[in-house]
Coordinates of C-alpha atoms in Angstrom, one line a residue:
X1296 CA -15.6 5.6 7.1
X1297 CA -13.5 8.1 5.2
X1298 CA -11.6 6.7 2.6
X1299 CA -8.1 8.0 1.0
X1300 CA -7.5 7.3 -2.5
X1301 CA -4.1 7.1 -4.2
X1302 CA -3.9 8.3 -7.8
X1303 CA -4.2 6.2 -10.6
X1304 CA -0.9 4.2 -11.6
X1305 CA -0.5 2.8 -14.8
X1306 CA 2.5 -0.5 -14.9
X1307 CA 3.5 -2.0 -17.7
X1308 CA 3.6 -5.7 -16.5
X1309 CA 0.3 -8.1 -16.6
X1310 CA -2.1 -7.9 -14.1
X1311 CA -1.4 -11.6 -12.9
X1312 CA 2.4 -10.8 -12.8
X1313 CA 1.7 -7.0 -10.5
X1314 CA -0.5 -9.7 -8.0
X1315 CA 1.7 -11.8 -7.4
X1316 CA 4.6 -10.3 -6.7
X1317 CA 2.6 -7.8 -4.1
X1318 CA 0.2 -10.6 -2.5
X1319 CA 3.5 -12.2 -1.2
X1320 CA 5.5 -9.3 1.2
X1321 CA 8.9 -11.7 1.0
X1322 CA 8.8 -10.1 -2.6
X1323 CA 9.2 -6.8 -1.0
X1324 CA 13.3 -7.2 -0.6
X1325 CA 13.7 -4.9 -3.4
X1326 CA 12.1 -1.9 -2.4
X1327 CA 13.5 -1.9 1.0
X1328 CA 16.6 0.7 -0.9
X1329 CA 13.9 2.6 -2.1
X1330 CA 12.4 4.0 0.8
X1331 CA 13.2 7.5 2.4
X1332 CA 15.7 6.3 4.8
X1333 CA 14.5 10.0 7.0
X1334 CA 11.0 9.3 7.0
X1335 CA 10.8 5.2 7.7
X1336 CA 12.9 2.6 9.3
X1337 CA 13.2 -0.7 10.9
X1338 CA 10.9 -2.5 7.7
X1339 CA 10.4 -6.2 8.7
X1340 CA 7.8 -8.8 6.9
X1341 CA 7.0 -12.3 6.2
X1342 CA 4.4 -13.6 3.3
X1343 CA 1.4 -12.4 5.3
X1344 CA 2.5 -9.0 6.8
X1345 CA 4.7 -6.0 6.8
X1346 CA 5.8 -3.8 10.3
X1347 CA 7.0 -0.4 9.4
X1348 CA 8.3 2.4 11.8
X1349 CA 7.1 5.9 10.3
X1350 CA 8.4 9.2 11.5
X1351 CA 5.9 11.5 13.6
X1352 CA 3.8 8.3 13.2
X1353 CA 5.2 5.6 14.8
X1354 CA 5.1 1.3 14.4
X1355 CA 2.4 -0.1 11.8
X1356 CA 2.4 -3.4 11.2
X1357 CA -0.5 -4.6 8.1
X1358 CA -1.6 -8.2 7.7
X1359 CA -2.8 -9.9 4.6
X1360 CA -6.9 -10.4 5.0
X1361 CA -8.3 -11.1 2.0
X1362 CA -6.9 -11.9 -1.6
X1363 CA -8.6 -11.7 -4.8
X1364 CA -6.5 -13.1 -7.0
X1365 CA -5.0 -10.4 -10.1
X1366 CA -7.6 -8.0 -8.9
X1367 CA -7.3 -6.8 -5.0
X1368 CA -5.4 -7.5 -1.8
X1369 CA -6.9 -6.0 1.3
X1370 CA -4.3 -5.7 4.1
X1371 CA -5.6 -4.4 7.9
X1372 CA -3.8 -3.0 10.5
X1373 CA -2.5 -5.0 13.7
X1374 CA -0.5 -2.3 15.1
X1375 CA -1.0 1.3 14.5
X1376 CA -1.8 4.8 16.3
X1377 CA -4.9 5.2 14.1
X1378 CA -6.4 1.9 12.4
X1379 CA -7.0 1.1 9.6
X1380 CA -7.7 -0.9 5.8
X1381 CA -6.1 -0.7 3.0
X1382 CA -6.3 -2.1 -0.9
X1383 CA -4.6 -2.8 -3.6
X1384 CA -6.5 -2.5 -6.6
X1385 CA -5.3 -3.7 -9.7
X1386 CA -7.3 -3.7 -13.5
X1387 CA -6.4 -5.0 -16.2
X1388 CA -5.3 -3.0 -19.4
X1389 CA -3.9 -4.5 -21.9
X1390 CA -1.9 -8.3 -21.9
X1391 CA 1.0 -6.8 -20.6
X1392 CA -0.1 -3.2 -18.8
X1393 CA -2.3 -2.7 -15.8
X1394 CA -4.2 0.0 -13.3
X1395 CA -3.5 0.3 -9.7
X1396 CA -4.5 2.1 -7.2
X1397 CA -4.2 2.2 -3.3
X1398 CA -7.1 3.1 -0.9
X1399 CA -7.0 3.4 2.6
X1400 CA -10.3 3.6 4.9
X1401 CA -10.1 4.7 8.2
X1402 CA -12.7 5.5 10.9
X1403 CA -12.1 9.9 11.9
X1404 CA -13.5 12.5 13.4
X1405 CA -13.6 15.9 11.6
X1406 CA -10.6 17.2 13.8
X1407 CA -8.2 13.9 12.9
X1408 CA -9.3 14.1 9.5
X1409 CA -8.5 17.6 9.1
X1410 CA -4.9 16.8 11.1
X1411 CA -4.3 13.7 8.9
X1412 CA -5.2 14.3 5.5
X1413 CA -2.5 16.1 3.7
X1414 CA 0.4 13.7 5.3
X1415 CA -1.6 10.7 4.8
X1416 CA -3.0 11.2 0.9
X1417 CA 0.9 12.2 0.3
X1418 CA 2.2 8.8 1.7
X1419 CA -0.3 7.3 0.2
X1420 CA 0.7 9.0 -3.1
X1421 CA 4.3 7.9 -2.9
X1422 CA 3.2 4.3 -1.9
X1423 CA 1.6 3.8 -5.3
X1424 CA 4.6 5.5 -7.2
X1425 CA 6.9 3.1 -4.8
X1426 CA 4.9 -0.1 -6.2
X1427 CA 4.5 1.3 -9.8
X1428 CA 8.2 1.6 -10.3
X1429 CA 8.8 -2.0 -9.1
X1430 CA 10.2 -4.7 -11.7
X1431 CA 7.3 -7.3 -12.2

């Protein structure tokens, strides 16, 4: 499995408070504006899963498979050209500030990987800043 892993983000809202606003998508409304209109499109979700359209990529929809509640939600793909997992990690800092980071692990051969990686650690990238600029 190769596994992509998003920078650090530091937030300055409680771990509890960064969980669960993420572990329910319906809280997701407000990034919607946020989004490069040129690069994704069409985003729909419920509690349990997101659908996405990405340029050059095409539909992924994620569903919700495991929680761990203030410290990780772990998503999987249900639609997508390439599939997928990916986490939400979050850690505790202080009362009021926590870490998270995104990770995405994905089965590829050497010629994917080498086709995939730049776009993908870069989306990944601007995921995390996405959710670290959120209101909790």
């Amino acid at each position: 499995m190769t596994k992509f892993e998003s920078e650090v983000k530091v937030i300055s809202a409680s771990q509890r408070a960064v969980y669960e606003k993420l572990s329910d998508l319906n809280n997701l409304e407000n990034v919607k504006d946020r989004l490069p209109q040129d690069k994704v499109k069409n985003l729909s979700f419920d509690a349990e899963s997101i659908s996405i359209e990405v340029a050059s990529v095409g539909k992924i929809t994620l569903q919700i498979v495991e929680k761990e509640p203030c410290k990780c939600i772990k998503f999987t793909t249900t639609t997508s050209p390439l599939p997928f997992n990916l986490w939400i990690q979050l850690v505790p800092v202080t009362e009021i500030e926590c870490k998270m980071k995104l990770t995405i692990g994905m089965e590829l051969n050497p010629f994917m990987k080498t086709m995939v990686q730049k776009p993908l650690q870069e989306g990944l990238d601007k995921m995390a800043e996405t959710l670290s600029n959120i209101r909790y």
